[in-house]
Amino acid sequence: MLIVGNGGREHALAWKIAQSPRVSSLFCAPGNAGVEQVARCVTIAVDDVAALKAFVIEKGIDLTVVGPEGPLALGIVDEFRRAKLRIFGPTRGAALIESSKIFSKDLMARHRIPTASGRSFDTLKPALEYLERQPLPIVVKADGLAQGKGVVVATTREDASRAVSDMLEKLAFGQAGRRVVIEEFLDGEELTVMAFTDGNTVVPMAAAQDHKRVGDGDTGPNTGGMGAYAPAPIATPSLLATITRDILHPVVEALARLGSPFHGVLYAGLMIVRGRPYVLEFNARFGDPETQVVLPLLKTDLVDIMEAVVEHRLDQLEVTWHERAAVCVVLTSAGYPGSYATGLPIGGLPEGFESGDVMIFHAGTKRQGRNVVTAGGRVLGVTGIGPHLEVARERAYNAARKISFQGCHLRSDIANRALASVIGQPSVSGNGGRRG
Ligand code: AMP
Ligand code: GLY
């Protein structure tokens, strides 16, 4: 098998896939210093589709798994399918649900999928006029892929106008910001629900909560994600059933009807407002860092699930989960999500990345001689597992605090919000799928 990507998500995927007795040999392109411990890393860039395809043919790879959105939006799945190569992930047409916010908003509007109300614009004047009439705060989003940075939650009209003109006029996000969505601000609790789907059957995973802001108490700029936990107590079985029925199924059906059936992982980023779910965004892949807390709870062989997806027989597989909880704390470089230094030696890393109930998933790391050094904004994701969130959190923080590099930053309040409501209670079976 081959995994495409080099983050913490891909390390978690590699760790879980390597456990499958059915996998004799696992590669990752390009991987990182942690992935190296479970897979053979090859230096091919994630967006070099031609080189990835040539590698897969040369090695006789049976199944390729795509981590990040970039290659999906480039059409890696379409290209592999044309060459009769098996690959886990959606086609370019189906991945539009992530790569174009306007496509996704239009689809939601047509199928009455609950989301923030909004409008799209490709010229400045009408966008600014529309802004004048909207209540504050207001949300401005670049249409295309912008690595999580293309969303501005503006509390003043000046900030909103600046965001719109940065995107439409100054092309701050290049082509991705040529069109924008201006949408209503939703105030509530965020929730991530990812689901496996073969274009027909939908199997939701344990619900997770990401922590997007860089600082404690949700302060500072948005990042790729500073930590996560699962299962999220707000995702009661009845809320998950609603999300599956009113959001996940309708999207999967709509894409199939458009002639672009979705295969892979559909990620719904939601805001729960007074008990009701609204879509903030869809992603066409596993979330990062959500994967680092959801996969450790998965009991079923992930390779069995991926093959069932690729072969359109997900309805015949039972997907089961451990009755446990997981918390992931991300260690980042000083300056992230802005600019940061790399190449700093990381101290305190244990021999293996996995020990008992702790997994140290590598994100931006690289081997340099005998040292492991920093190589990205998000450096490591330390996942603790336990019978419930409180123990999982303690294990994650105890392990994370032993690791150090110059300027290392972490949030000290991951999972606090969940614990404020459930301290002392056993883990919550927040899962719409079957649990065993
Ligand atoms: P997105 O990439 O669309 O998920 O947006 C990034 C982050 O911006 C989300 O995780 C939310 O915290 C915030 N956000 C996006 N859209 C809205 C909205 N309509 N109302 C409130 N917050 C939002
Ligand atoms: N954690 C957010 C994402 O994967 O897009």
mmCIF file of N, CA, C and O in Angstrom, residues 223-256:
data_model
loop_
_atom_site.group_PDB
_atom_site.id
_atom_site.type_symbol
_atom_site.label_atom_id
_atom_site.label_comp_id
_atom_site.label_asym_id
_atom_site.label_seq_id
_atom_site.Cartn_x
_atom_site.Cartn_y
_atom_site.Cartn_z
ATOM 1 N N THR A 223 -5.622 28.157 13.046
ATOM 2 C CA THR A 223 -4.505 27.307 12.608
ATOM 3 C C THR A 223 -5.095 26.105 11.880
ATOM 4 O O THR A 223 -6.311 26.004 11.737
ATOM 5 N N GLY A 224 -4.229 25.173 11.497
ATOM 6 C CA GLY A 224 -4.713 23.912 10.934
ATOM 7 C C GLY A 224 -5.391 23.052 11.991
ATOM 8 O O GLY A 224 -6.121 22.114 11.673
ATOM 9 N N GLY A 225 -5.178 23.365 13.270
ATOM 10 C CA GLY A 225 -5.765 22.574 14.365
ATOM 11 C C GLY A 225 -4.725 22.345 15.448
ATOM 12 O O GLY A 225 -3.656 21.814 15.181
ATOM 13 N N MET A 226 -5.015 22.766 16.669
ATOM 14 C CA MET A 226 -4.057 22.698 17.782
ATOM 15 C C MET A 226 -4.291 21.490 18.693
ATOM 16 O O MET A 226 -3.541 21.284 19.647
ATOM 17 N N GLY A 227 -5.335 20.734 18.410
ATOM 18 C CA GLY A 227 -5.624 19.581 19.251
ATOM 19 C C GLY A 227 -7.042 19.118 18.997
ATOM 20 O O GLY A 227 -7.826 19.829 18.356
ATOM 21 N N ALA A 228 -7.349 17.934 19.466
ATOM 22 C CA ALA A 228 -8.687 17.387 19.239
ATOM 23 C C ALA A 228 -8.981 16.332 20.289
ATOM 24 O O ALA A 228 -8.068 15.849 20.965
ATOM 25 N N TYR A 229 -10.261 16.014 20.402
ATOM 26 C CA TYR A 229 -10.642 14.902 21.259
ATOM 27 C C TYR A 229 -11.834 14.176 20.658
ATOM 28 O O TYR A 229 -12.570 14.739 19.841
ATOM 29 N N ALA A 230 -11.978 12.914 21.049
ATOM 30 C CA ALA A 230 -13.115 12.106 20.611
ATOM 31 C C ALA A 230 -13.342 11.014 21.646
ATOM 32 O O ALA A 230 -12.395 10.577 22.272
ATOM 33 N N PRO A 231 -14.573 10.545 21.837
ATOM 34 C CA PRO A 231 -15.773 11.091 21.217
ATOM 35 C C PRO A 231 -16.184 12.400 21.912
ATOM 36 O O PRO A 231 -15.902 12.606 23.083
ATOM 37 N N ALA A 232 -16.841 13.266 21.141
ATOM 38 C CA ALA A 232 -17.291 14.548 21.682
ATOM 39 C C ALA A 232 -18.635 14.353 22.363
ATOM 40 O O ALA A 232 -19.585 13.896 21.734
ATOM 41 N N PRO A 233 -18.718 14.675 23.654
ATOM 42 C CA PRO A 233 -19.957 14.426 24.403
ATOM 43 C C PRO A 233 -21.192 15.129 23.826
ATOM 44 O O PRO A 233 -22.296 14.624 23.984
ATOM 45 N N ILE A 234 -20.990 16.269 23.131
ATOM 46 C CA ILE A 234 -22.209 16.917 22.604
ATOM 47 C C ILE A 234 -22.843 16.108 21.476
ATOM 48 O O ILE A 234 -23.999 16.298 21.151
ATOM 49 N N ALA A 235 -22.070 15.201 20.873
ATOM 50 C CA ALA A 235 -22.608 14.391 19.776
ATOM 51 C C ALA A 235 -23.369 13.198 20.343
ATOM 52 O O ALA A 235 -22.894 12.073 20.358
ATOM 53 N N THR A 236 -24.552 13.451 20.816
ATOM 54 C CA THR A 236 -25.378 12.374 21.350
ATOM 55 C C THR A 236 -25.809 11.462 20.201
ATOM 56 O O THR A 236 -25.791 11.886 19.039
ATOM 57 N N PRO A 237 -26.203 10.226 20.509
ATOM 58 C CA PRO A 237 -26.665 9.345 19.424
ATOM 59 C C PRO A 237 -27.767 9.997 18.591
ATOM 60 O O PRO A 237 -27.797 9.838 17.368
ATOM 61 N N SER A 238 -28.649 10.757 19.212
ATOM 62 C CA SER A 238 -29.743 11.325 18.418
ATOM 63 C C SER A 238 -29.238 12.469 17.532
ATOM 64 O O SER A 238 -29.655 12.599 16.376
ATOM 65 N N LEU A 239 -28.280 13.265 18.021
ATOM 66 C CA LEU A 239 -27.715 14.314 17.167
ATOM 67 C C LEU A 239 -26.967 13.681 15.989
ATOM 68 O O LEU A 239 -27.072 14.133 14.840
ATOM 69 N N LEU A 240 -26.223 12.604 16.256
ATOM 70 C CA LEU A 240 -25.492 11.943 15.168
ATOM 71 C C LEU A 240 -26.429 11.344 14.137
ATOM 72 O O LEU A 240 -26.147 11.360 12.930
ATOM 73 N N ALA A 241 -27.551 10.830 14.606
ATOM 74 C CA ALA A 241 -28.531 10.281 13.658
ATOM 75 C C ALA A 241 -29.076 11.406 12.779
ATOM 76 O O ALA A 241 -29.237 11.242 11.562
ATOM 77 N N THR A 242 -29.332 12.560 13.372
ATOM 78 C CA THR A 242 -29.819 13.719 12.603
ATOM 79 C C THR A 242 -28.786 14.153 11.573
ATOM 80 O O THR A 242 -29.106 14.426 10.417
ATOM 81 N N ILE A 243 -27.517 14.225 11.999
ATOM 82 C CA ILE A 243 -26.444 14.653 11.091
ATOM 83 C C ILE A 243 -26.324 13.669 9.921
ATOM 84 O O ILE A 243 -26.183 14.069 8.766
ATOM 85 N N THR A 244 -26.426 12.392 10.219
ATOM 86 C CA THR A 244 -26.323 11.380 9.163
ATOM 87 C C THR A 244 -27.497 11.485 8.197
ATOM 88 O O THR A 244 -27.319 11.490 6.980
ATOM 89 N N ARG A 245 -28.688 11.652 8.740
ATOM 90 C CA ARG A 245 -29.899 11.677 7.915
ATOM 91 C C ARG A 245 -30.036 12.986 7.126
ATOM 92 O O ARG A 245 -30.332 12.975 5.942
ATOM 93 N N ASP A 246 -29.769 14.111 7.797
ATOM 94 C CA ASP A 246 -30.064 15.403 7.162
ATOM 95 C C ASP A 246 -28.872 16.035 6.448
ATOM 96 O O ASP A 246 -29.033 17.004 5.716
ATOM 97 N N ILE A 247 -27.665 15.526 6.709
ATOM 98 C CA ILE A 247 -26.487 16.166 6.121
ATOM 99 C C ILE A 247 -25.659 15.174 5.294
ATOM 100 O O ILE A 247 -25.467 15.366 4.093
ATOM 101 N N LEU A 248 -25.171 14.109 5.932
ATOM 102 C CA LEU A 248 -24.251 13.212 5.216
ATOM 103 C C LEU A 248 -24.940 12.480 4.064
ATOM 104 O O LEU A 248 -24.451 12.493 2.931
ATOM 105 N N HIS A 249 -26.075 11.852 4.344
ATOM 106 C CA HIS A 249 -26.775 11.115 3.279
ATOM 107 C C HIS A 249 -27.187 12.008 2.122
ATOM 108 O O HIS A 249 -26.915 11.673 0.964
ATOM 109 N N PRO A 250 -27.818 13.156 2.395
ATOM 110 C CA PRO A 250 -28.217 14.013 1.261
ATOM 111 C C PRO A 250 -27.036 14.463 0.392
ATOM 112 O O PRO A 250 -27.174 14.534 -0.828
ATOM 113 N N VAL A 251 -25.873 14.722 0.995
ATOM 114 C CA VAL A 251 -24.716 15.141 0.188
ATOM 115 C C VAL A 251 -24.242 13.996 -0.696
ATOM 116 O O VAL A 251 -23.961 14.179 -1.879
ATOM 117 N N VAL A 252 -24.141 12.822 -0.093
ATOM 118 C CA VAL A 252 -23.679 11.653 -0.849
ATOM 119 C C VAL A 252 -24.644 11.367 -2.006
ATOM 120 O O VAL A 252 -24.229 11.108 -3.142
ATOM 121 N N GLU A 253 -25.944 11.460 -1.743
ATOM 122 C CA GLU A 253 -26.929 11.226 -2.801
ATOM 123 C C GLU A 253 -26.849 12.300 -3.878
ATOM 124 O O GLU A 253 -26.922 12.003 -5.071
ATOM 125 N N ALA A 254 -26.688 13.551 -3.455
ATOM 126 C CA ALA A 254 -26.649 14.653 -4.421
ATOM 127 C C ALA A 254 -25.440 14.517 -5.345
ATOM 128 O O ALA A 254 -25.542 14.717 -6.557
ATOM 129 N N LEU A 255 -24.286 14.161 -4.778
ATOM 130 C CA LEU A 255 -23.085 14.023 -5.608
ATOM 131 C C LEU A 255 -23.234 12.853 -6.580
ATOM 132 O O LEU A 255 -22.831 12.940 -7.741
ATOM 133 N N ALA A 256 -23.851 11.778 -6.124
ATOM 134 C CA ALA A 256 -24.067 10.625 -7.009
ATOM 135 C C ALA A 256 -24.969 11.035 -8.165
ATOM 136 O O ALA A 256 -24.699 10.707 -9.331
#
